[in-house]
Every structure is written in structure tokens, then in C-alpha cells.
XYZ file of C-alpha atoms in Angstrom:
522
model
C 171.768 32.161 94.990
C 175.128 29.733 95.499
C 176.818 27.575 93.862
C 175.550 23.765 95.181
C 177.059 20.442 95.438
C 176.418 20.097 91.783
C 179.032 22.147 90.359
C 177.713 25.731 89.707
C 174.186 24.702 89.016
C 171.825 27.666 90.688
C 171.034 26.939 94.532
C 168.520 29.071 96.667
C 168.632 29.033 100.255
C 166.057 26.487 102.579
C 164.495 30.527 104.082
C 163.063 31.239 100.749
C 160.511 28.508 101.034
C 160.248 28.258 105.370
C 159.170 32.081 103.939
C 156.371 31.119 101.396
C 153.189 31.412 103.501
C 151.650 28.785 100.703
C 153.721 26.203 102.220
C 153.154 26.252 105.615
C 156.782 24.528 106.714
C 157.981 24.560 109.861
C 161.493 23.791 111.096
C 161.526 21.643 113.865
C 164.984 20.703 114.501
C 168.580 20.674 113.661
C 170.290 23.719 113.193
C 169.323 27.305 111.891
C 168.751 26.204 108.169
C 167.437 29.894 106.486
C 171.147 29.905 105.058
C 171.115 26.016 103.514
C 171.410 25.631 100.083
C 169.060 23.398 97.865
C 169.928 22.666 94.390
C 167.043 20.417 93.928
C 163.861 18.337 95.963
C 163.819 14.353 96.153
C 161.195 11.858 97.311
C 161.558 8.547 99.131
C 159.973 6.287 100.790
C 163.273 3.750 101.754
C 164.899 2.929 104.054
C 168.360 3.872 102.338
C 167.890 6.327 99.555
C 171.752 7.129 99.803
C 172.286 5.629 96.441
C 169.716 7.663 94.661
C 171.302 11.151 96.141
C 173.368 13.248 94.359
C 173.611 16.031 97.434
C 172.273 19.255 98.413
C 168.280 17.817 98.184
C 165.720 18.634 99.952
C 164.396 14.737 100.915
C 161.187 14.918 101.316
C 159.448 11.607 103.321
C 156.070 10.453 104.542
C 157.785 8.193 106.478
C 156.161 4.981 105.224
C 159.044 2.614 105.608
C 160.933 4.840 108.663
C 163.082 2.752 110.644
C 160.957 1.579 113.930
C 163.964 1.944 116.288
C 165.670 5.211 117.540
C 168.499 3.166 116.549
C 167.226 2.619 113.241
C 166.421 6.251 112.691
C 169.630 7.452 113.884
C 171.391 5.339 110.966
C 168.672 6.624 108.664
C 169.523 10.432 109.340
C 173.365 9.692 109.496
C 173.347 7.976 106.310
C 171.036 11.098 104.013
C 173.402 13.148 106.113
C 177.216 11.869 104.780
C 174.876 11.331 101.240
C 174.991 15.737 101.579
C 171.634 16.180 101.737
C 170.511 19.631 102.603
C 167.287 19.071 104.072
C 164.842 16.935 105.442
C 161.404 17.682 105.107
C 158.687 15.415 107.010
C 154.785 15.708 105.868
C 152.803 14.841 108.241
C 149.422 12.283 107.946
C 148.510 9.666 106.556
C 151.290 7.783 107.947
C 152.115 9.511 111.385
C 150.225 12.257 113.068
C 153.593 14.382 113.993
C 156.895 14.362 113.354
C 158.470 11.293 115.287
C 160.477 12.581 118.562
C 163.355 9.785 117.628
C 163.816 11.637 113.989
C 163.520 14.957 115.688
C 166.656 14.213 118.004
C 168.443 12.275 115.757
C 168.075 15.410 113.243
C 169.734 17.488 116.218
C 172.382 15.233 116.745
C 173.517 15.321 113.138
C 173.141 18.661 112.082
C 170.489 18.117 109.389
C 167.562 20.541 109.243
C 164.454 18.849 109.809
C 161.443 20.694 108.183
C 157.647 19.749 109.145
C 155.314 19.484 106.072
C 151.609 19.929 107.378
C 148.698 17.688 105.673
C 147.477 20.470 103.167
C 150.767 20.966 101.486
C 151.507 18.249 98.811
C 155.165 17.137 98.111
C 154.745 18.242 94.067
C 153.665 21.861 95.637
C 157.484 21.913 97.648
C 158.703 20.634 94.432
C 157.227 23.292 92.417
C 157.943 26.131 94.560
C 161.917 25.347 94.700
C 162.015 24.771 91.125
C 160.177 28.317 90.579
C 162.817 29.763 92.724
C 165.806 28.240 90.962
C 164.438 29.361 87.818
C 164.066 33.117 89.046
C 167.495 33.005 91.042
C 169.483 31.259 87.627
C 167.105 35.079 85.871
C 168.557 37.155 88.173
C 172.299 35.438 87.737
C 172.142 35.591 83.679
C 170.493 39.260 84.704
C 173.783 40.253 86.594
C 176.276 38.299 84.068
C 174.728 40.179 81.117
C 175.009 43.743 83.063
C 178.792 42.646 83.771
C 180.004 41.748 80.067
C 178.145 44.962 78.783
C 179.937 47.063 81.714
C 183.241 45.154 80.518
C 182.643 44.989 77.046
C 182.403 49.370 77.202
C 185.937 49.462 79.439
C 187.858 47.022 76.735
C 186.369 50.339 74.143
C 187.831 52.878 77.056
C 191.592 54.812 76.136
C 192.353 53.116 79.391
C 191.353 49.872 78.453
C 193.067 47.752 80.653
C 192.644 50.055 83.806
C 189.145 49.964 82.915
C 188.335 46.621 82.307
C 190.035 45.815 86.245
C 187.764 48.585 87.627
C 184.572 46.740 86.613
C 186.056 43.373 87.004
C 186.361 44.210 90.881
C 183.204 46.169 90.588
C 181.257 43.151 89.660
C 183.327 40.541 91.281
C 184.125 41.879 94.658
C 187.142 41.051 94.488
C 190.877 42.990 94.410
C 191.630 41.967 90.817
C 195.782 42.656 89.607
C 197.369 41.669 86.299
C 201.398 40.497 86.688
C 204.137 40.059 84.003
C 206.150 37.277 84.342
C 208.178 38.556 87.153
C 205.852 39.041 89.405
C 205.587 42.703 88.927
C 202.023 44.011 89.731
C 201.033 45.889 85.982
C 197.742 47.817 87.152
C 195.367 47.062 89.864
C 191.552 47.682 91.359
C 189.264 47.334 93.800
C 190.603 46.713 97.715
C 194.023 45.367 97.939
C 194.592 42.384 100.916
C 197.038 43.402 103.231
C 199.532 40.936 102.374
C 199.123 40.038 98.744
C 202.279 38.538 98.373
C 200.466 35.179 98.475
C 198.315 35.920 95.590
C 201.402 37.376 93.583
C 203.273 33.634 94.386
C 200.532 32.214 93.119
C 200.195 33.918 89.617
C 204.547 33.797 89.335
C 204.265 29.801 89.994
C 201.049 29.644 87.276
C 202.974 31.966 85.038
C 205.884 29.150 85.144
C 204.043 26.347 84.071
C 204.903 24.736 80.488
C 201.634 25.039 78.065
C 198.872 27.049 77.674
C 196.815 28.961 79.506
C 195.523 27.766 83.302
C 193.634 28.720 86.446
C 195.251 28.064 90.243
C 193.116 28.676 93.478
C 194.544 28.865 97.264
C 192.824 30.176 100.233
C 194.889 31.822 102.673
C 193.263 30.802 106.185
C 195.065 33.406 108.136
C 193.290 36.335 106.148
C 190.595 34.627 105.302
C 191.535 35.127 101.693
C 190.261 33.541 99.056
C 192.840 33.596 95.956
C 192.513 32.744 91.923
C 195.337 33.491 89.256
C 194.273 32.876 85.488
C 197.399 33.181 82.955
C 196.574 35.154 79.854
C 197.930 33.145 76.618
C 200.122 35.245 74.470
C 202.013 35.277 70.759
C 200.236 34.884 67.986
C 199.457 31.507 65.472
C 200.423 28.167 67.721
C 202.334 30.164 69.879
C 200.056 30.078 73.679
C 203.040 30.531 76.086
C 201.460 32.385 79.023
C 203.006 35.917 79.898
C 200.482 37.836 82.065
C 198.533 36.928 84.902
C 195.136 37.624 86.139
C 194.988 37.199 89.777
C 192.111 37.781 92.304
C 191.870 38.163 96.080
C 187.569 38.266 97.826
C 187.007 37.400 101.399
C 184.342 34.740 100.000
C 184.360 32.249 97.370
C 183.901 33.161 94.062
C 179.895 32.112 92.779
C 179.047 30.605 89.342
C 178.325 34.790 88.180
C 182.516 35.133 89.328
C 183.385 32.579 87.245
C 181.654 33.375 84.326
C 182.462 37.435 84.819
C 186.079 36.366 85.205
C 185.856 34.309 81.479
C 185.083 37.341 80.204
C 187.403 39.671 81.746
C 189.951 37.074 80.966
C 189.439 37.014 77.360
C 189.379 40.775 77.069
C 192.501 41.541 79.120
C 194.308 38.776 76.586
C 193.108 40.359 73.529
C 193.920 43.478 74.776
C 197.144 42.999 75.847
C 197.719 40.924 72.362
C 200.107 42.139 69.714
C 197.516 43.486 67.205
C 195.481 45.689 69.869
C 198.743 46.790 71.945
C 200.262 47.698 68.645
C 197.110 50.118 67.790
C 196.311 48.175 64.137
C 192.726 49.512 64.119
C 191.558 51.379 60.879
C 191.631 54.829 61.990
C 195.453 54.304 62.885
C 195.972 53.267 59.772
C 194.280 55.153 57.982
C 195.693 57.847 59.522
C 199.283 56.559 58.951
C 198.313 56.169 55.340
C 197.826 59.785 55.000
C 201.001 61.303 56.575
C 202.576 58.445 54.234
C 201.626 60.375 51.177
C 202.080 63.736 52.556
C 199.271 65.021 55.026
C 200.284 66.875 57.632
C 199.754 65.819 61.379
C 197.188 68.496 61.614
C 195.217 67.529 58.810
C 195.170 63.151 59.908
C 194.719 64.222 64.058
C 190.689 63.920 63.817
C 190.717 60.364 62.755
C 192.904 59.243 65.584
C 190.347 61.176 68.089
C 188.058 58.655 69.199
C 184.064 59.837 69.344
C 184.253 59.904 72.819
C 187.014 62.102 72.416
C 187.173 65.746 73.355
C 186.064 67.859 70.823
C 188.757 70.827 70.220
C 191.371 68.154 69.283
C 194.452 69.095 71.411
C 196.914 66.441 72.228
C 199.770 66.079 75.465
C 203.034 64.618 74.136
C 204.966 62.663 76.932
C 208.434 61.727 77.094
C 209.330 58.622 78.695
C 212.615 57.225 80.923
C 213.227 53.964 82.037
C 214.830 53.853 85.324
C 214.775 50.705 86.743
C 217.404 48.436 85.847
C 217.284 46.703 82.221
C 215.440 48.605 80.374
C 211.914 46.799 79.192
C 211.538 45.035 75.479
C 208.915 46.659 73.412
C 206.625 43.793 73.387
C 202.831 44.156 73.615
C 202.277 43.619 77.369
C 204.269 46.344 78.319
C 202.922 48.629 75.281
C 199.314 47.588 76.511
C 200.165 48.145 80.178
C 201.036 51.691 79.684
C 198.711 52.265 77.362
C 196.294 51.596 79.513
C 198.088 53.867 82.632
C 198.613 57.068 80.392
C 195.267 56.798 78.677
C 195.919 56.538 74.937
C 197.091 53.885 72.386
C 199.764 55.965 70.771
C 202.686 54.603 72.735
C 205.966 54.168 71.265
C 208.673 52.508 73.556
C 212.549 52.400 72.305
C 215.179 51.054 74.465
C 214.112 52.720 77.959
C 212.678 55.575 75.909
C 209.092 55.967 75.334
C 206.908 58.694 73.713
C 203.372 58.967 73.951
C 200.244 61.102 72.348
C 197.620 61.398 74.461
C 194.232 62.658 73.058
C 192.972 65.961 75.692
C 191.052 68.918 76.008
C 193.025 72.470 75.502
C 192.713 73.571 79.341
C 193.195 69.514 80.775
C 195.426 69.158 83.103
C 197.519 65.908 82.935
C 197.026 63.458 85.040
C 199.937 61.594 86.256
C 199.611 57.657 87.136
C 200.964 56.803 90.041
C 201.872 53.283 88.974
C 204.117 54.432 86.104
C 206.451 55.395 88.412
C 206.041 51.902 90.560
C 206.934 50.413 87.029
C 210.035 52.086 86.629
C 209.046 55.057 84.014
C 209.952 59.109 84.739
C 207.927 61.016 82.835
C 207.884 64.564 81.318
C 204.662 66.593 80.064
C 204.009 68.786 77.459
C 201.034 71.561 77.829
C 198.122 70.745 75.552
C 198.882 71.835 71.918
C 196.325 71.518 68.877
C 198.267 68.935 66.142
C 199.608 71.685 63.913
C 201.958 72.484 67.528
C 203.603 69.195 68.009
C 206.817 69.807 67.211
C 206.539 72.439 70.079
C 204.631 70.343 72.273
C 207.721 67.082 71.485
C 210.665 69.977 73.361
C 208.713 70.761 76.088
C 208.094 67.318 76.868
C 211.573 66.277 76.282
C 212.144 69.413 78.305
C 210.092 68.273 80.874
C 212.077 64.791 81.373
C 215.205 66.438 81.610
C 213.643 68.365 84.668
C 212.568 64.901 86.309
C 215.667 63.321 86.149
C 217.579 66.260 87.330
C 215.029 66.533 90.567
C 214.492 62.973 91.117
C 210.975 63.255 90.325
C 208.528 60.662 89.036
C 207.396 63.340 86.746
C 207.098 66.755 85.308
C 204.240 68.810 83.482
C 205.857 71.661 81.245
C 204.740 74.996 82.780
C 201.848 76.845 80.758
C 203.727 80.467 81.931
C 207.263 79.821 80.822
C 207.815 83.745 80.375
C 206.958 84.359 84.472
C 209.743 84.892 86.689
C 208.292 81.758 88.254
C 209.619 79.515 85.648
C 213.270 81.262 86.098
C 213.260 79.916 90.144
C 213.156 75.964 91.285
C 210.164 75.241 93.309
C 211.823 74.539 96.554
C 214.646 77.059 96.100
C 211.342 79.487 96.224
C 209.281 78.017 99.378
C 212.342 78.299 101.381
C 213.567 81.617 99.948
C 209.697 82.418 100.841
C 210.122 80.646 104.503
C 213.222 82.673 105.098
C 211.805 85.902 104.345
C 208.734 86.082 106.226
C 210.030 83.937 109.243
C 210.328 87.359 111.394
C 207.253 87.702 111.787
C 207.145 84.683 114.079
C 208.005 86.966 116.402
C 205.154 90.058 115.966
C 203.148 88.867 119.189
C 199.618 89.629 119.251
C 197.405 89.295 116.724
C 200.172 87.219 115.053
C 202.160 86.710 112.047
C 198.869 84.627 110.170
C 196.932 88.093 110.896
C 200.148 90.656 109.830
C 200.386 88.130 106.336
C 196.756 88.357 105.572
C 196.761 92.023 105.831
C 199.990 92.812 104.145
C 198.469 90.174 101.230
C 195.325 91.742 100.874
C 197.011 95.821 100.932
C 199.373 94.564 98.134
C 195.912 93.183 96.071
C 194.419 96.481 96.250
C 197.873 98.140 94.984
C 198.461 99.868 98.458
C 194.847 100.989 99.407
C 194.433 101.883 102.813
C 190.795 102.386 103.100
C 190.309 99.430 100.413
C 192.255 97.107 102.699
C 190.379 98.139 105.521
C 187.194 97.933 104.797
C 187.670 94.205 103.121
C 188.845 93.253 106.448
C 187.195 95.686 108.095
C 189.351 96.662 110.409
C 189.819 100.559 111.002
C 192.304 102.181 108.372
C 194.512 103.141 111.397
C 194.853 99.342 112.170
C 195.829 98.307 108.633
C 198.690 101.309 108.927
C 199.789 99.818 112.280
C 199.655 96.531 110.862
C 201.911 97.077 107.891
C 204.252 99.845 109.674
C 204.742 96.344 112.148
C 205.281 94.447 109.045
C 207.946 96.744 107.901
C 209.959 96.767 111.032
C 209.969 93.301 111.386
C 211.186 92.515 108.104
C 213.225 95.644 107.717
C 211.832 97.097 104.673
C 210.229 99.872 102.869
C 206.962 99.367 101.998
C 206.660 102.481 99.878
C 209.773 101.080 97.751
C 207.403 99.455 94.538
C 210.600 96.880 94.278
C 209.867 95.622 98.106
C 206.383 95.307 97.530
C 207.250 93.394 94.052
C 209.588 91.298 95.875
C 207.257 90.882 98.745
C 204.478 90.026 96.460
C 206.622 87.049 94.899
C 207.345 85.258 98.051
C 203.948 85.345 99.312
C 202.643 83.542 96.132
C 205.582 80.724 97.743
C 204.186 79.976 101.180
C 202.200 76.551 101.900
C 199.271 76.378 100.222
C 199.681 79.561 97.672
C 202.078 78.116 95.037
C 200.542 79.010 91.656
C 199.166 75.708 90.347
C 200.177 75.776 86.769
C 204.057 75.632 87.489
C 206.673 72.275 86.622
């Protein structure tokens, strides 16, 4: 199915009925038609129909009035032809016992399919059969645009609306599908991304521009062989449609009548969810919620109705703390609030200045996960660990906590350590790897079997708290080789291993080499 000359009425390529065995048709010149559209079958018996054509027919003639001259014929085909029909289908008898040679070549020279109807097959049967296949093609669209609003209609209900609603845009669409602000700056993003998509971002800034309300722009970018679409979202509230986001999408083929409507959709979602009411979290368990702690409930007691269903059940919630580092620090206005509401995965997003707190809904053992594109947008973020309600206050320092640790690394973020009482907590990360590196780099030069070997064996003795036999029967190795191994060890790195603060010191710094940092750490 395609869209067809006539707009995005339901087309179904010329192979579906060369296929139908009832039919009989035969191609017998022009070129390979099983990709041709037809959006519809004609009859004539003229010898100009052109004014009766609307494009992408399938003409079907007995030839009763074909032109008697290959000249004649040859103005025939090359008028149906620049008229944009599809096909040309020829029955055979009563008229003429074959298909003309003259029609055949001038079929050839034009490029117009040329399909042979034999003497059983009557032109209502064609008829029928294209308009049965039409009808089941235009089913199986309003199948697949019914499957794509439900699949958008559950992402617009998702934490991560926004995110979402992209994801099965691009799903459905095939294409890389991006929202932009007004300057251009790409908000969230899914599905495969062009390799040069500044085109597509020109496209939405220049839409974006544009006095009025909402609009569409489309460019094709020949080079790529990109095919490019930008719909502006309308924004404000009451008269008020100035246009402040931008939908823009990038396919390597044109977008079909099921694009265009799964777009609408999308289109109206992403602008009602990146309105002021939604952004701003007005639903009626917010409020309700804000209702209570207004007369005196404590955050504990009002955290359940601001838990979704889908929700996890224990009730635990992250707190983030928010920077913004990237110039002027953003307004608070519901695009942005929606954006990153969408990118942290909950609606509880506060933004102040270029500060912004967050409460994100969790499970008490999740582990946040930290979007990559909040740092592309300019935030540094800090963490809190997972606290029920009644802990928030706690869970509000670490987080702030947190922050301060980003912005005094440089780093796009931070997650507060679950094991703030370790000596872990008491040592920067990379101060440890290379204190780690340091220690441990004399055994570069052990020789045979290596320093990998002499690690693994001094790593598995101090497990089993200094176990010969132990150790060498988990390697198993002879006890006299773990005793060599480790007395090697020793003299390398000139220590004691009998000395319980060497082996507690030893012990640290091996938790500090690649690929053995404890994973719950800032």
C-alpha cells in the first residue's frame, strides 16, 4: 500500500493482480510494473480519454476505436502516459485477436506497462479484484494506525512521557523523530539519527520562526537521500498559539498516508504534553496530595497517591538536585519542565533559577539511571540513595551533597554512595585507581607466570583469610606453589604478608584495579 496520485487515497501495487491466478494477465511490455501503483481501474473506448483521467488508473481498452497508424498509437500511449496513468491493460477478442505489435512498442518506448487481458477475464472482474484489494490494503492501514495511537496513547500515560511517546513515534514511523526548542537545541530524541542532521534541525529553527500558529515544512536532502518533516507544536494557553517546540523527522523514504496520520497523533500528544497544565503536574492525585500536606499530613502519609499504579510497590523515592551550567540559566516554563520530566522519569520537577529538584518515584534497591541528554542540555546532577517518604529530608542532603561532588569533579553527575561509613567513601575514585596502579605496578616485573597469575592468587589467599591449602585447592595449584607465589609477591612489593595491616592495605587496593571498583560508590 502507497500513497497514489490522488492524495493519500490507498494504492496497491500492479503485482498483486499480475499475481491473482483468476485473472490470467500477462505483461507484455514496458517496464517491470510489479512495483506500479493503482489507485483505481478506468474503461475507454476513445481515442483521447486524457480528459476523463485523474492518474494512477489502470485503463483498461478493447481497442475498438485504437488509432490505425503506429503513428496514431504512439500519440495514443504518449498522451494516457503524461495523463499519469499507471497501467494499460489490453483484453483481447472480439476486436483484435492479440495485442497489436504497434501498441506493444509504443508501450516500450514510453515506459507504460502494458498488461494483456485474455478473452475469459471480463473488465468488471479487473475492476472488482483491485477494488477488493484497496479495500483490504486501506484494513490493514486503519489496522496499523489503530495499533500506533494505542502504542502512543500508553507512552503519553508513561513517567517518561515524552521520551516515550518519540520511541514509538520512530517505532511506527521509521523514522529518526527529535523535538527542538526554539533555539535549535535537540530536547530528546529516538530511533536512528542521519549522519548530518543539521539540515533537519534548520528546518524546524526556520518553521519555529514563522509568525502564527502551528505549521508543517518538508525538504529532502538528495545527498543523503533524506527525507525531512518539521511540525511546530502550538503553545500558551487561551488565543495564545505562538509555536515553541518542534517536531522534526528524518526516513530514507517518504512518509505514507499511515506517517501522516501517526505523526497527527504524536503531534497532538507531544503539545499537550509539553503544555502548561500537564508540564506543571495539575492532575488530581497531585493535588490531592498537595491538599493534604496543606492541612498538615506528613510527606509519608500523601507519598502513595503520587505513586502511579504502575508504580513500584514499596514506595521509595530518589531526590535529585539540579545545576544549570550552560550559560543563562533556563526560564521555568513548561517545555523545559516537560523536557526533563520526561529525561529523569517523573513529573515532580521543580526548576528555580538554574536550580532544579526532582522526586522520582523507585524501587528501594534501584539504581538511578542517569540520562545522558541532561547533561547535553546543560544540567549537573546529584543523586540521593532510595529513601521511603518519611526519609526525605535525609534523602534532600545527600542529593544536594551529591551536586556539590559533580561540580567539584566536573562530572555530569553523581549518585550518593549507599556505604558512606566505608573507608571507600573517605578516598576520591581516581586518587584510589592510581594509588591502586602504583602499588601493584612491581609486579610487572615477576616474569613467568606473570603479574595477572601472582594478583589472582594473592586475591583469592586474602578471600580465604590466609589459607594455604584453601587457596590451593580453589586454584588447584599445589600448596607449595601458592607459598612461592605469595613469598614472590612479597618481595616484589616489599612487604610482610603476615603483617594483618599489609594484607588490609593490600586488600583495599585490589578492590581499585580495572574492573573491581565496588559498584555502589559516588
Amino acid at each position: 500500500m502507497d500513497e497514489s496520485a490522488n492524495g493519500d487515497l490507498p494504492t496497491v501495487p500492479l503485482g498483486v493482480l499480475l499475481a491473482a491466478p483468476a485473472l490470467g494477465l500477462t505483461q507484455v511490455a514496458g517496464p517491470p510494473a510489479a512495483d506500479r501503483m493503482v489507485g483505481t481501474v478506468g474503461t475507454t473506448e476513445i481515442e483521447d480519454p486524457t480528459p476523463y483521467l485523474v492518474g494512477g488508473e489502470l485503463l483498461l481498452t478493447a481497442g475498438v476505436r485504437l488509432p490505425g497508424t503506429a503513428d496514431g498509437i504512439d500519440t495514443y500511449v504518449r498522451r494516457v502516459v503524461a495523463a499519469g496513468v499507471a497501467a494499460l491493460g489490453f483484453g483481447v477478442a472480439p476486436v483484435h485477436a492479440d495485442v497489436p505489435p504497434d501498441l506493444a512498442q509504443a508501450c516500450d518506448r514510453h515506459g507504460l506497462p502494458l498488461l494483456r487481458l485474455p478473452p475469459a477475464t471480463p473488465f468488471v472482474a479487473v475492476g472488482q479484484a483491485v477494488y477488493a484489494a484497496i479495500a483490504e490494503a486501506r484494513n490493514r492501514e486503519l489496522r496499523e494506525i489503530s495499533r500506533a495511537q494505542s502504542a502512543l496513547a500508553s507512552a503519553a500515560a508513561r513517567p517518561d512521557a515524552l521520551r516515550s511517546v518519540l520511541g514509538q513515534l520512530a517505532a511506527h514511523t521509521g523514522a529518526w523523530s527529535v523535538l527542538y526548542d526554539a533555539q535549535g537545541t535537540e530536547l530528546l530524541s529516538a530511533g536512528r539519527r542521519p549522519a548530518s542532521p543539521q539540515l533537519l534541525r534548520d528546518l524546524a529553527v526556520r518553521a519555529l520562526r514563522r509568525d502564527g500558529g502551528p505549521t508543517a515544512a518538508a525538504a529532502h536532502d538528495p545527498d543523503e537521500g533524506i527525507h525531512l518533516t518539521v511540525h511546530t507544536l502550538p503553545a500558551g494557553t487561551g488565543r495564545t498559539t505562538t509555536a515553541t517546540l518542534a517536531l522534526g523527522q528524518a526516513a530514507t523514504t517518504p512518509p505514507t498516508a499511515v506517517h501522516h496520520q501517526v505523526t497527527g497523533t504524536a503531534t497532538v500528544l507531544l503539545a499537550l504534553l509539553t503544555g502548561p497544565r500537564h508540564a506543571l503536574s495539575t492532575d488530581t492525585h497531585s493535588v490531592g496530595a498537595l491538599v493534604q500536606l496543606m492541612l498538615g499530613a506528613t510527606p509519608a502519609e500523601v507519598a502513595p497517591a503520587l505513586t502511579s499504579d504502575e508504580g513500584p510497590a514499596d514506595g521509595h523515592w530518589t531526590v535529585i538536585h539540579g545545576h544549570y551550567s550552560d550559560g543563562t540559566p533556563p526560564a521555568a516554563e513548561p517545555a523545559q519542565l516537560a523536557t526533563l520530566a520526561s529525561l529523569l522519569g517523573t513529573p515532580y520537577v521543580h526548576i528555580d533559577g538554574s536550580a532544579l529538584k526532582a522526586l522520582v518515584p523507585c524501587a528501594a534497591d534501584a539504581r538511578p539511571a542517569v540520562p545522558d541528554r541532561a547533561a547535553a542540555l546543560g544540567w549537573i546532577l546529584g543523586y540521593s540513595a532510595p529513601v521511603p517518604a518519611g526519609d526525605l529530608p535525609l534523602a534532600d542532603t545527600q542529593a544536594q551533597r551529591a551536586l556539590q561532588r559533580a561540580l567539584a569533579a566536573g562530572a555530569p553527575a553523581v549518585v550518593h554512595t549507599t556505604d558512606p561509613l566505608t573507608l571507600h567513601a573517605l578516598v576520591a575514585p581516581t586518587d584510589a585507581r592510581a594509588l591502586a596502579h602504583t602499588r601493584f605496578a612491581p609486579l610487572d616485573r615477576a616474569g613467568p607466570p606473570g603479574a595477572q597469575v601472582l594478583l589472582d592468587t594473592l586475591r583469592t589467599w586474602l578471600t580465604l583469610h590466609g589459607s594455604w591449602d584453601r587457596t590451593a585447592a580453589l586454584l588447584g595449584i599445589h600448596r607449595n606453589t601458592v607459598r612461592h607465589r605469595l613469598a614472590r609477591v612479597g618481595e616484589l612489593l616489599n612487604v610482610d604478608l603476615q603483617d594483618p595491616g599489609t594484607r588490609m592495605e593490600l586488600w583495599f587496593a585490589l578492590q581499585w584495579l580495572p574492573g573491581e571498583a565496588p559498584n555502589e560508590r559516588s
